[in-house]
CSV table of C-alpha atoms in Angstrom, one decimal:
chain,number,residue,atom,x,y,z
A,161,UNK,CA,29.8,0.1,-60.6
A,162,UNK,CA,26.3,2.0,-60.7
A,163,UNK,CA,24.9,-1.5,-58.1
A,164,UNK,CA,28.1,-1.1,-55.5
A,165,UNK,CA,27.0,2.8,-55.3
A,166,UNK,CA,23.2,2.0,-54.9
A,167,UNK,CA,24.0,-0.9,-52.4
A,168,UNK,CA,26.8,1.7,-50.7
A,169,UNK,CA,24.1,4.1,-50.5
A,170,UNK,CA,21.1,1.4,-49.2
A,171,UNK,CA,23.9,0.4,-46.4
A,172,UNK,CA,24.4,4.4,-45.5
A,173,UNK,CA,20.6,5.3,-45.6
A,174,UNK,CA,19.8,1.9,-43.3
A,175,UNK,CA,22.6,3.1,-40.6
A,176,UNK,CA,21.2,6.4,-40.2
A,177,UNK,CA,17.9,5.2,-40.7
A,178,UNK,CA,19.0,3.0,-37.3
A,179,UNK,CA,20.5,6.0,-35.2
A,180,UNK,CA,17.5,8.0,-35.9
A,181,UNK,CA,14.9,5.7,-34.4
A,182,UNK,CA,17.0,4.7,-31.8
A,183,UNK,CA,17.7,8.7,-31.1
A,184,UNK,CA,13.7,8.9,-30.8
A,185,UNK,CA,13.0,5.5,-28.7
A,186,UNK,CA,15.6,7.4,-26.5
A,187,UNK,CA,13.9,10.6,-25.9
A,188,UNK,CA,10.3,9.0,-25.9
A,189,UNK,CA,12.0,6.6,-22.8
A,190,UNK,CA,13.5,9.8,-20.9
A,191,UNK,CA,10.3,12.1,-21.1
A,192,UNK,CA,8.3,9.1,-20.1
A,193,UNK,CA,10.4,9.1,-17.0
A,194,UNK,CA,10.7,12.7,-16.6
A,195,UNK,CA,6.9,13.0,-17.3
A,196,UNK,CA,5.8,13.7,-13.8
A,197,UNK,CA,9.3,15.6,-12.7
A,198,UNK,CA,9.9,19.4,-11.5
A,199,UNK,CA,12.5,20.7,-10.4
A,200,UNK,CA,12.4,20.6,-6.5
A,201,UNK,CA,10.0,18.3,-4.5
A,202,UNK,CA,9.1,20.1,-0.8
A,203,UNK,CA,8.0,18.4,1.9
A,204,UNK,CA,6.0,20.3,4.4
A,205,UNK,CA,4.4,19.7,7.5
A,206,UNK,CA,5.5,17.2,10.5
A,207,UNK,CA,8.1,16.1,7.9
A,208,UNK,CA,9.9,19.3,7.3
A,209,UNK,CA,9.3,22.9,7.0
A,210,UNK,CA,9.2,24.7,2.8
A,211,UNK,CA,12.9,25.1,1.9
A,212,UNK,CA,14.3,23.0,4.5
A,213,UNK,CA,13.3,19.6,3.3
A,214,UNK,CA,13.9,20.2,-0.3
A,215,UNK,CA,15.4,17.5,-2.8
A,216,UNK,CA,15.2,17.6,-6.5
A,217,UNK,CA,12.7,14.9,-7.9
A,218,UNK,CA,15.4,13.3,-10.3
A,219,UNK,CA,17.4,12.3,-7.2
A,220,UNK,CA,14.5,10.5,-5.8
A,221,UNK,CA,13.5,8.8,-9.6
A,222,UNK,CA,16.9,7.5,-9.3
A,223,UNK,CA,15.9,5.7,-6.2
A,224,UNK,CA,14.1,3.0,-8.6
A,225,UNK,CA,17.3,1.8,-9.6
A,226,UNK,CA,20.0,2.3,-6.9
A,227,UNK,CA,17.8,1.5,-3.8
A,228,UNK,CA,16.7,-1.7,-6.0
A,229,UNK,CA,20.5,-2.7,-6.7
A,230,UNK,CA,21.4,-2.0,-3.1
A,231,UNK,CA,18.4,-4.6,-1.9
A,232,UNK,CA,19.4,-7.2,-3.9
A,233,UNK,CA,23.3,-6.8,-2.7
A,234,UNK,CA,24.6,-5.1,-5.8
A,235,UNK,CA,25.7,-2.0,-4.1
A,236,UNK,CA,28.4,-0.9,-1.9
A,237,UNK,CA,28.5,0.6,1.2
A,238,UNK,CA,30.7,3.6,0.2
A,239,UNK,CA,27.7,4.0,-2.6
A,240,UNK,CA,25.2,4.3,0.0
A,241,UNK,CA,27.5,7.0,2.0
A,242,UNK,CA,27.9,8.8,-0.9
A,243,UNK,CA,24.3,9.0,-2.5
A,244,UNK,CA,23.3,10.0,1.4
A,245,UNK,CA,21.4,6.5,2.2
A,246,UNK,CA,19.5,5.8,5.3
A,247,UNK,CA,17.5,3.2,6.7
A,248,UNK,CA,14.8,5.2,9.2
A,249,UNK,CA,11.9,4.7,11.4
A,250,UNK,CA,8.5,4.6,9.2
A,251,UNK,CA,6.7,8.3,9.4
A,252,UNK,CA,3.6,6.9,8.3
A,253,UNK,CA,2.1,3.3,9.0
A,254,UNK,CA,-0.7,1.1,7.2
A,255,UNK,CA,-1.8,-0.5,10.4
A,256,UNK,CA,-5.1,-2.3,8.6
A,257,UNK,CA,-7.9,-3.9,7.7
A,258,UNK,CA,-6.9,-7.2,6.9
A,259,UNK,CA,-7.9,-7.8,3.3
A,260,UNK,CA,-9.0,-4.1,3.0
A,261,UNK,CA,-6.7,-3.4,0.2
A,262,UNK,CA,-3.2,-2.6,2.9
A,263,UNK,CA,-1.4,-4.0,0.0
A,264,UNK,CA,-3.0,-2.1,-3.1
A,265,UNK,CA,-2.3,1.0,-1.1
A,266,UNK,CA,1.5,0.4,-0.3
A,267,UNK,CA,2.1,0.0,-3.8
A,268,UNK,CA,-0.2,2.7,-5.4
A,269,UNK,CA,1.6,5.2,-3.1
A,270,UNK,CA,5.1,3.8,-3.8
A,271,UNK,CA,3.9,5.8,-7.0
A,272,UNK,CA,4.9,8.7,-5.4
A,273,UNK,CA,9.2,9.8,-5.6
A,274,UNK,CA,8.9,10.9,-2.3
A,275,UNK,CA,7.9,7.7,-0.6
A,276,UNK,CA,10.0,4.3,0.3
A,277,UNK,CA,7.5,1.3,1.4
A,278,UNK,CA,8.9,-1.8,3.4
A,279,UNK,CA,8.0,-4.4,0.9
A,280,UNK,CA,7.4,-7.1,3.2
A,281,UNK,CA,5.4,-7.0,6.6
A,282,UNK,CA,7.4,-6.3,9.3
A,283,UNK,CA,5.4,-7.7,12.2
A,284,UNK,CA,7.1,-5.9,14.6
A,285,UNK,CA,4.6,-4.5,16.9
A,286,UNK,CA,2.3,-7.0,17.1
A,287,UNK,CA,5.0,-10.0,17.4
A,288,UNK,CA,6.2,-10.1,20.9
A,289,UNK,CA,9.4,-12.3,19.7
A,290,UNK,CA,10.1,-9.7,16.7
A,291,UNK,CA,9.7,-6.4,19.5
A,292,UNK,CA,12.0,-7.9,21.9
A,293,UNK,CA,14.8,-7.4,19.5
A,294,UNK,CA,14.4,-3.5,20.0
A,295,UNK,CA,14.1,-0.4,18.0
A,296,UNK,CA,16.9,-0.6,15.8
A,297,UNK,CA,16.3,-4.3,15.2
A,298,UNK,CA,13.2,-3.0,13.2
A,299,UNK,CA,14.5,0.1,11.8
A,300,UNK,CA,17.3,-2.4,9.5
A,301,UNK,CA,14.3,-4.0,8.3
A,302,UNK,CA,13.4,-0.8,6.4
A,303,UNK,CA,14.3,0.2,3.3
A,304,UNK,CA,17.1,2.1,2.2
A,305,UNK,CA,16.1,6.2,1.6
A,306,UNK,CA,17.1,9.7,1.1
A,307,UNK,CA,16.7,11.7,4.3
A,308,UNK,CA,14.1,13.9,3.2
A,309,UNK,CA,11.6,10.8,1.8
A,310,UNK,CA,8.7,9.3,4.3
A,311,UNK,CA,9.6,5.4,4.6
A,312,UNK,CA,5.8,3.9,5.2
A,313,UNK,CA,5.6,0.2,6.3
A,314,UNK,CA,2.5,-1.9,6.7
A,315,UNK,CA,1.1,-4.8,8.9
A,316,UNK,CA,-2.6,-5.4,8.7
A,317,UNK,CA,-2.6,-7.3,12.2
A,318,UNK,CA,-1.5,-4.1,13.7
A,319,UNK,CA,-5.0,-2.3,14.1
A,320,UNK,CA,-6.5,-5.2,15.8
A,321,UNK,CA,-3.6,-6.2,18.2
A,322,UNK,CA,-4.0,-5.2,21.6
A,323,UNK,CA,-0.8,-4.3,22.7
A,324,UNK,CA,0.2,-2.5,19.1
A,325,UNK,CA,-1.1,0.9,19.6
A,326,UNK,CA,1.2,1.8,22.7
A,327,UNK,CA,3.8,0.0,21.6
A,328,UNK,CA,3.8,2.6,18.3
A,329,UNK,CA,3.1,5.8,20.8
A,330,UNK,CA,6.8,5.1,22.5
A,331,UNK,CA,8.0,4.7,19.4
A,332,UNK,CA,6.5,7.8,17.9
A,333,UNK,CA,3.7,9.8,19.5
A,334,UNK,CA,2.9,11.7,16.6
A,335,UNK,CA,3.5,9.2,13.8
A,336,UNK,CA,0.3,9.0,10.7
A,337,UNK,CA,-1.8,6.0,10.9
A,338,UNK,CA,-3.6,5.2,7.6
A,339,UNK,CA,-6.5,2.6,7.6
A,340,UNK,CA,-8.0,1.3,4.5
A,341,UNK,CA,-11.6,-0.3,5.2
A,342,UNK,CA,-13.7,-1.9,3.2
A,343,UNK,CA,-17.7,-2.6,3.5
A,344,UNK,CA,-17.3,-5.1,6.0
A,345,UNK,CA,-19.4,-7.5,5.2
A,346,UNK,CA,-17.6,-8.3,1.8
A,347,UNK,CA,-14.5,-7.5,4.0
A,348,UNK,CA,-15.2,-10.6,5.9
A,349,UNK,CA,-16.1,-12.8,3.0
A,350,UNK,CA,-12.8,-11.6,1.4
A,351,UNK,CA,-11.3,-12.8,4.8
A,352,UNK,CA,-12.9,-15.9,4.9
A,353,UNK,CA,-12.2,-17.0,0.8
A,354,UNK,CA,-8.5,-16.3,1.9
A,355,UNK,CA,-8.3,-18.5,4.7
A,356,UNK,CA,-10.4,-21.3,1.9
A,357,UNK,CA,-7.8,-21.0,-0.7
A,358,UNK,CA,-4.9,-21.3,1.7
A,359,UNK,CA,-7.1,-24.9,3.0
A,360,UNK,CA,-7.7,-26.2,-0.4
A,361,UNK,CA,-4.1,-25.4,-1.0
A,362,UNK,CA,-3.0,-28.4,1.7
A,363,UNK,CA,-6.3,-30.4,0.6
A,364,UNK,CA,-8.0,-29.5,3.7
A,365,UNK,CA,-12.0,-29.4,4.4
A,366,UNK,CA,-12.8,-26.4,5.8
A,367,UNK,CA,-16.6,-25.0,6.9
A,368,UNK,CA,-18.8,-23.0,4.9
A,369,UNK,CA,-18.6,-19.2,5.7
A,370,UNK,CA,-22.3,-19.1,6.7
A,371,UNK,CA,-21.9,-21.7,9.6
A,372,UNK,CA,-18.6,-19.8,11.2
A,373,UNK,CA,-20.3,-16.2,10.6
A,374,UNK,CA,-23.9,-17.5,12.1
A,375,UNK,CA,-23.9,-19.0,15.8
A,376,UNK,CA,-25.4,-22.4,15.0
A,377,UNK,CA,-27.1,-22.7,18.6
A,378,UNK,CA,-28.0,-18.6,18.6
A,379,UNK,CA,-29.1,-18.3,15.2
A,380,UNK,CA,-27.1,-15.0,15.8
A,381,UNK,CA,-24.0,-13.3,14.2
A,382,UNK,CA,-21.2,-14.8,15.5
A,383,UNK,CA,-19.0,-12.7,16.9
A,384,UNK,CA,-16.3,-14.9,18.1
A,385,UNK,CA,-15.2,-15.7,14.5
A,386,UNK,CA,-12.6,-13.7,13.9
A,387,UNK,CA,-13.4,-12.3,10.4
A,388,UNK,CA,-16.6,-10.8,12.4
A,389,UNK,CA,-14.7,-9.6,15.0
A,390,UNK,CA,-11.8,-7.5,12.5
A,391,UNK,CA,-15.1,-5.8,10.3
A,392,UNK,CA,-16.2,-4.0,13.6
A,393,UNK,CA,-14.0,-1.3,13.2
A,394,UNK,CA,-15.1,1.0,15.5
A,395,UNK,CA,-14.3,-1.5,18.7
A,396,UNK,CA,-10.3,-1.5,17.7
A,397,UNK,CA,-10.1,2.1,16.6
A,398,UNK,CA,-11.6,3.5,19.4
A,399,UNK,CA,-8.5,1.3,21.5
A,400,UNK,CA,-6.1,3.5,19.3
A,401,UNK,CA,-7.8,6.3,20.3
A,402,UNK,CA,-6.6,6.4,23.9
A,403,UNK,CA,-3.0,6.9,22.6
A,404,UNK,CA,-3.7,8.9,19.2
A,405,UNK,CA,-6.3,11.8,18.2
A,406,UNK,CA,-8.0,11.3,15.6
A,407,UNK,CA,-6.1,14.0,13.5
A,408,UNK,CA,-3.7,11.6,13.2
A,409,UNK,CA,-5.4,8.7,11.3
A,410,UNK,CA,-6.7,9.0,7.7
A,411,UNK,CA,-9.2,7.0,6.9
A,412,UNK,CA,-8.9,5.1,3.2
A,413,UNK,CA,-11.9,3.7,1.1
A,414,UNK,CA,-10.9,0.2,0.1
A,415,UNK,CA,-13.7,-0.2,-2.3
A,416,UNK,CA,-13.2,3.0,-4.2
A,417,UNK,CA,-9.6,2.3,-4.2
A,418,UNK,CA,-10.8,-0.6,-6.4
A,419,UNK,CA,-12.8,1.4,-9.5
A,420,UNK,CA,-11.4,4.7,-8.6
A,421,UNK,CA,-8.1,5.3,-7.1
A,422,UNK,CA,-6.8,8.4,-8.1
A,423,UNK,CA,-9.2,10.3,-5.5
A,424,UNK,CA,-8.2,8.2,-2.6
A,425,UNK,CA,-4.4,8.7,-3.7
A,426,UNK,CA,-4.7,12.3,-3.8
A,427,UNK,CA,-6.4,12.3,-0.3
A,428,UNK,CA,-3.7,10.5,1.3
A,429,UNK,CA,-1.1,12.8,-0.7
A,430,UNK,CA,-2.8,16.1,0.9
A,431,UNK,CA,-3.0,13.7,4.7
A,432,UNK,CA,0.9,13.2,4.5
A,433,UNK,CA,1.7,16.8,3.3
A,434,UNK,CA,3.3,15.5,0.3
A,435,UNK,CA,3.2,17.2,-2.7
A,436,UNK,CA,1.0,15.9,-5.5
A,437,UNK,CA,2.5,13.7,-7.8
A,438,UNK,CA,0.4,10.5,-8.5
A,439,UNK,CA,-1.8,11.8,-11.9
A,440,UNK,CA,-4.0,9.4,-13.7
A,441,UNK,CA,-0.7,8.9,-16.2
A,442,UNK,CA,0.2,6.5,-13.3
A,443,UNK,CA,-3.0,4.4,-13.1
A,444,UNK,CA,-4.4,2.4,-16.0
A,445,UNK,CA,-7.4,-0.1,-15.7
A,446,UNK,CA,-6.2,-3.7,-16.8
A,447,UNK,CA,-9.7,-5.4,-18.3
A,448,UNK,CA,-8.0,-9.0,-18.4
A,449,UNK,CA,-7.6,-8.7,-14.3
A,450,UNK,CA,-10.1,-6.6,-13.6
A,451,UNK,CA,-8.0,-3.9,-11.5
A,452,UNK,CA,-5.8,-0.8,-11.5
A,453,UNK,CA,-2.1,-1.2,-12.6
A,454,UNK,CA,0.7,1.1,-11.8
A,455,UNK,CA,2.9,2.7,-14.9
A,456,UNK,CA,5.8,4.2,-12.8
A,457,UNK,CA,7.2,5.6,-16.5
A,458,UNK,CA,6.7,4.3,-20.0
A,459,UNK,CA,8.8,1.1,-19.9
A,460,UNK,CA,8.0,0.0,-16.0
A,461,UNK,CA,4.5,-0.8,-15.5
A,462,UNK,CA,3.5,-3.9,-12.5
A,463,UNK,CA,0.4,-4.8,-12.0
A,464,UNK,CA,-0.4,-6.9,-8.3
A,465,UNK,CA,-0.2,-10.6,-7.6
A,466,UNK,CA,-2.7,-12.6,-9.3
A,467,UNK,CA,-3.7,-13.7,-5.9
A,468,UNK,CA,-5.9,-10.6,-5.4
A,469,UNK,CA,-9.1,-10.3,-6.4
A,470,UNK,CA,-10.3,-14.0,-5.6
A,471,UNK,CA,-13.6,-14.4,-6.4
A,472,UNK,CA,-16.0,-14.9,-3.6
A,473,UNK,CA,-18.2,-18.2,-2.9
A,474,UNK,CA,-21.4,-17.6,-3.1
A,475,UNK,CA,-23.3,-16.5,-0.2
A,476,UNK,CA,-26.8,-17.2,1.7
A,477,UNK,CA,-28.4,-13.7,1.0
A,478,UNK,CA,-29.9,-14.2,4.0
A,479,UNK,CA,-27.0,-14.7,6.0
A,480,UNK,CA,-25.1,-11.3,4.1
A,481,UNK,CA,-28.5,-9.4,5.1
A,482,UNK,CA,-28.1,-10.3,8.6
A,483,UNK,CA,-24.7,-9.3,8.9
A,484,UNK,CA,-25.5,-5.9,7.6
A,485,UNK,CA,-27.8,-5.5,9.8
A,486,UNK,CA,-25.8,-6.7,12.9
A,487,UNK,CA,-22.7,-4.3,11.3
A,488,UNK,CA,-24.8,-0.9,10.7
A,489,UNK,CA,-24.3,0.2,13.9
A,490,UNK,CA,-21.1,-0.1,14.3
A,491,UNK,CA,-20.9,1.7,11.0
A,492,UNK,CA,-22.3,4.7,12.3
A,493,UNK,CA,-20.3,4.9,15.2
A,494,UNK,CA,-17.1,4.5,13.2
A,495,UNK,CA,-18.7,7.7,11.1
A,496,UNK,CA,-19.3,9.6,13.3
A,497,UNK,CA,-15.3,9.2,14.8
A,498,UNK,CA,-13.8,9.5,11.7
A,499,UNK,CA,-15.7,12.2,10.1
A,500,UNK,CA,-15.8,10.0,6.8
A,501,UNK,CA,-19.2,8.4,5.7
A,502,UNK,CA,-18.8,5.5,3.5
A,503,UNK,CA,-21.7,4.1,1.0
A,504,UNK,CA,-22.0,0.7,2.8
A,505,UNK,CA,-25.3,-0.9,3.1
């Protein structure tokens, strides 16, 4: 009799032993989601005056889950009318640099409840097929979104496509252009080691960097090699620059985005009149890839694709010296413009 009461009593003790921890794994789960929440989330600025554009932040945390289901086809339509769901015109776009970290950036400030990013590239403006199909063609390829949240979209080949910049002025004249740059020397490289993977990949030769980057005949910088050509940033921006003022562009250090991130974050917060939101809580260093992952709350962390962050084939010194020196120019021109000096050699 004296065992079934201790072995009643084990089985009683165990059950609320159970509930209790699962109580706590519960309320750990909903503050590490409601971590980063207040009560009302204003957008100011070109995207809505204090008090008019006001949406409480839990709506928008919800987005993570409904928006999700509703991309992969698990939603109804008569869900979408009733959580107020819209598919809108970017209000902010990542026009470039190719392999200046477009990607990185789009998902760091998908950190943020307030914004919605296109998750694949659109190529609308610089795709003469894709911009034939119109306006509202490209606005269905955007995410689903609350009113009040700023879908951004990104397309590297859009800052150095000629026809791309009026095309987005008759769209929207006063639209925010981010551009992340990198030092563009090692911005080329990067360009060049992605092109050599994608070769290897169909067991193609392909040449070394330092005979497309150097004019064999010359002995001079080659600038008819495209990966030259993007890293002179000042030559394509200053095209933008008959459509847009400068105001309008925000100017995003790639390589700090790399080893400190939070700074640039916050900069492009304050750029896009968004409140602040992205905290370090967000951003954790992962050793084993050697970059930044995102912690959206304390269960959903995502870290990028493995294929960033290739390592570079060595390089001539010589032949990185020489580019430097054929860039610096350019560098200080594109300073000057922007009103942003970078620490590039």
């Amino acid at each position: 009799m004296l065992f079934k009461q201790q072995a009643w009593l084990r089985q009683k003790l165990l059950v609320l032993g159970s509930l209790a921890v699962g109580s706590l794994l519960y309320l750990v789960a909903r503050v590490g989601s409601l971590d980063r929440l207040q009560p009302i989330c204003p957008i100011e600025g070109r995207f809505g005056a204090r008090g008019q554009a006001e949406f409480p932040l839990r709506a928008l945390q919800f987005k993570r889950g409904l928006l999700h289901e509703f991309r992969k086809g698990n939603t109804s339509k008569e869900q979408v009318h009733l959580h107020d769901l819209v598919q809108q015109l970017p209000k902010a776009i990542i026009i470039g640099v190719r392999k200046g970290g477009t990607r990185a950036l789009l998902e760091m400030l998908n950190l943020h409840p307030a914004v919605v990013k296109a998750s694949q590239e659109i190529h609308f403006f610089d795709n003469d097929e894709n911009y034939a199909k119109g306006i509202e063609w490209y606005r269905k390829k955007m995410p689903f979104s609350y009113p009040q949240q700023i879908t951004i979209e990104k397309s590297p080949a859009y800052f150095i496509t000629e026809e791309v910049p009026e095309r987005i002025y008759k769209m929207n004249s006063s639209i925010k252009l981010l551009i992340i740059v990198r030092e563009p020397t090692t911005r080329a490289i990067s360009d060049y080691t992605q092109v050599l993977e994608g070769k290897e990949r169909k067991n193609k030769t392909y040449y070394k960097f330092e005979k497309l980057a150097i004019d064999p005949n010359t002995c001079e910088v080659n600038t008819k090699y495209k990966a030259v050509r993007t890293s002179i940033y000042t030559k394509h921006l200053e095209r933008w620059l008959k459509y847009f003022p400068i105001e309008q562009f925000h100017i995003v250090d790639g390589d700090r985005l790399i080893t400190e991130p939070l700074p640039e974050l916050q900069l492009v917060e304050k750029f896009l009149n968004l409140p602040p939101r992205i905290s370090q809580y967000n951003l954790y260093f992962n050793a084993t890839r050697g970059f930044y992952c995102l912690r959206f709350n304390i269960i959903f962390n995502k870290c990028l694709a493995g294929s960033k962050g290739r390592i570079h084939p060595e390089v001539d010194p010589s032949v990185i010296t020489k580019l430097r020196k054929f860039f610096h120019p350019f560098n200080q021109k594109f300073y000057q413009i922007t009103g942003r000096t970078l620490n590039w050699p």
